[in-house]
mmCIF file of C-alpha atoms in Angstrom:
data_model
loop_
_atom_site.group_PDB
_atom_site.id
_atom_site.type_symbol
_atom_site.label_atom_id
_atom_site.label_comp_id
_atom_site.label_asym_id
_atom_site.label_seq_id
_atom_site.Cartn_x
_atom_site.Cartn_y
_atom_site.Cartn_z
ATOM 1 C CA MET A 1 -1.965 12.486 33.195
ATOM 2 C CA LEU A 2 -0.769 13.210 29.646
ATOM 3 C CA LEU A 3 0.528 10.321 27.572
ATOM 4 C CA ALA A 4 3.236 11.114 25.069
ATOM 5 C CA GLY A 5 3.571 9.180 21.847
ATOM 6 C CA CYS A 6 -0.085 8.189 21.449
ATOM 7 C CA ALA A 7 -0.352 9.552 17.916
ATOM 8 C CA GLU A 8 0.121 7.218 14.971
ATOM 9 C CA PRO A 9 3.786 7.165 13.916
ATOM 10 C CA GLU A 10 4.940 8.920 10.767
ATOM 11 C CA PRO A 11 4.903 6.507 7.830
ATOM 12 C CA VAL A 12 8.168 5.161 6.432
ATOM 13 C CA ALA A 13 8.359 5.952 2.703
ATOM 14 C CA ILE A 14 9.252 2.793 0.805
ATOM 15 C CA GLU A 15 9.285 1.601 -2.795
ATOM 16 C CA LEU A 16 7.005 -1.333 -3.619
ATOM 17 C CA GLY A 17 9.938 -3.460 -4.810
ATOM 18 C CA THR A 18 11.664 -3.065 -1.452
ATOM 19 C CA LEU A 19 8.439 -3.756 0.417
ATOM 20 C CA VAL A 20 7.926 -6.979 -1.548
ATOM 21 C CA LEU A 21 11.534 -8.073 -1.076
ATOM 22 C CA PHE A 22 11.509 -7.479 2.703
ATOM 23 C CA GLU A 23 7.811 -8.114 3.430
ATOM 24 C CA THR A 24 8.366 -9.822 6.792
ATOM 25 C CA ARG A 25 10.597 -6.989 8.006
ATOM 26 C CA PHE A 26 7.880 -4.378 7.397
ATOM 27 C CA ASP A 27 4.938 -6.386 8.792
ATOM 28 C CA GLY A 28 3.054 -4.175 11.262
ATOM 29 C CA GLN A 29 4.854 -0.950 10.314
ATOM 30 C CA VAL A 30 3.194 2.238 9.159
ATOM 31 C CA ILE A 31 4.418 2.817 5.610
ATOM 32 C CA GLU A 32 3.838 5.041 2.609
ATOM 33 C CA ALA A 33 4.138 3.599 -0.900
ATOM 34 C CA THR A 34 3.364 4.834 -4.395
ATOM 35 C CA GLY A 35 1.909 2.867 -7.277
ATOM 36 C CA THR A 36 -0.808 2.667 -9.894
ATOM 37 C CA LEU A 37 -4.225 1.692 -8.569
ATOM 38 C CA ARG A 38 -5.650 -1.497 -10.103
ATOM 39 C CA THR A 39 -8.783 -3.519 -9.400
ATOM 40 C CA HIS A 40 -10.586 -6.779 -10.063
ATOM 41 C CA ASP A 41 -14.368 -7.234 -9.979
ATOM 42 C CA ALA A 42 -15.050 -10.712 -8.625
ATOM 43 C CA PRO A 43 -14.771 -10.151 -5.751
ATOM 44 C CA ARG A 44 -14.076 -6.405 -5.897
ATOM 45 C CA HIS A 45 -10.607 -5.652 -4.545
ATOM 46 C CA TYR A 46 -7.888 -3.083 -5.117
ATOM 47 C CA TRP A 47 -4.100 -3.014 -5.148
ATOM 48 C CA ILE A 48 -1.246 -0.742 -6.150
ATOM 49 C CA GLU A 49 1.574 -1.868 -8.406
ATOM 50 C CA ASP A 50 4.753 -0.478 -9.913
ATOM 51 C CA ALA A 51 6.235 -0.877 -13.400
ATOM 52 C CA GLU A 52 7.844 -4.198 -12.356
ATOM 53 C CA LEU A 53 4.411 -5.507 -11.228
ATOM 54 C CA ASN A 54 5.295 -5.509 -7.517
ATOM 55 C CA ARG A 55 1.823 -5.527 -5.975
ATOM 56 C CA VAL A 56 0.297 -4.826 -2.584
ATOM 57 C CA ALA A 57 -3.415 -5.193 -1.838
ATOM 58 C CA LEU A 58 -5.323 -2.326 -0.246
ATOM 59 C CA VAL A 59 -7.716 -2.797 2.659
ATOM 60 C CA VAL A 60 -10.066 0.163 2.349
ATOM 61 C CA ASP A 61 -13.798 0.748 2.863
ATOM 62 C CA ASP A 62 -14.062 3.443 0.183
ATOM 63 C CA ASP A 63 -15.088 2.827 -3.416
ATOM 64 C CA LEU A 64 -11.901 3.538 -5.337
ATOM 65 C CA ALA A 65 -13.340 2.652 -8.775
ATOM 66 C CA PRO A 66 -13.185 6.265 -10.052
ATOM 67 C CA ARG A 67 -9.434 6.355 -9.275
ATOM 68 C CA VAL A 68 -8.410 3.099 -11.001
ATOM 69 C CA GLY A 69 -5.420 3.776 -13.260
ATOM 70 C CA GLU A 70 -4.200 6.743 -11.169
ATOM 71 C CA ARG A 71 -0.793 6.866 -9.488
ATOM 72 C CA LEU A 72 -1.445 7.189 -5.779
ATOM 73 C CA THR A 73 0.578 7.472 -2.622
ATOM 74 C CA VAL A 74 -0.941 5.179 -0.002
ATOM 75 C CA ALA A 75 -0.270 5.434 3.726
ATOM 76 C CA GLY A 76 -1.234 2.817 6.286
ATOM 77 C CA THR A 77 -0.211 -0.227 8.246
ATOM 78 C CA PHE A 78 1.491 -2.903 6.166
ATOM 79 C CA ARG A 79 0.582 -6.527 6.890
ATOM 80 C CA PHE A 80 2.119 -9.702 5.530
ATOM 81 C CA ASP A 81 0.801 -13.199 6.012
ATOM 82 C CA ARG A 82 1.917 -16.252 4.016
ATOM 83 C CA THR A 83 -1.699 -17.208 3.272
ATOM 84 C CA ALA A 84 -3.304 -13.742 2.997
ATOM 85 C CA GLY A 85 -0.383 -12.072 1.208
ATOM 86 C CA ARG A 86 0.725 -8.447 1.328
ATOM 87 C CA ARG A 87 -1.717 -5.677 2.167
ATOM 88 C CA ILE A 88 -1.906 -2.115 3.418
ATOM 89 C CA GLU A 89 -4.639 -1.159 5.883
ATOM 90 C CA VAL A 90 -5.178 2.265 4.334
ATOM 91 C CA SER A 91 -5.244 5.372 6.509
ATOM 92 C CA GLY A 92 -4.629 7.869 3.702
ATOM 93 C CA LEU A 93 -4.574 8.234 -0.085
ATOM 94 C CA SER A 94 -3.250 11.124 -2.145
ATOM 95 C CA PRO A 95 -2.268 11.774 -5.753
ATOM 96 C CA ALA A 96 1.345 10.735 -6.337
ATOM 97 C CA PRO A 97 3.988 13.243 -7.342
ATOM 98 C CA SER A 98 4.837 13.270 -11.034
ATOM 99 C CA ALA A 99 6.738 10.169 -12.203
ATOM 100 C CA GLY A 100 10.108 11.955 -12.288
ATOM 101 C CA ALA A 101 9.700 13.487 -8.826
ATOM 102 C CA GLY A 102 8.551 10.583 -6.655
ATOM 103 C CA MET A 103 8.976 6.911 -5.999
ATOM 104 C CA GLU A 104 7.146 4.063 -7.581
#
């Protein structure tokens, strides 16, 4: 028997400001957001942020240190928890379109 709809859904493209404003609405959804990759060393963690400093943490196993400072488009499942905050369980990363052509 063939099951339809088993593939991961297409991500919803969303700006970080909107994601932050409506964080509970997007909890559990597959999203795609663009921002500048930032990091902190102790403990090592990563996030993306926009020019207004809307931030979302990234849950990823890869070492992203060489890409810190780059604008990236991140796809994955968005999670929000009042104690753990906002995060994206990353399923894909790609260079962002130029600043005039894409979202941030």
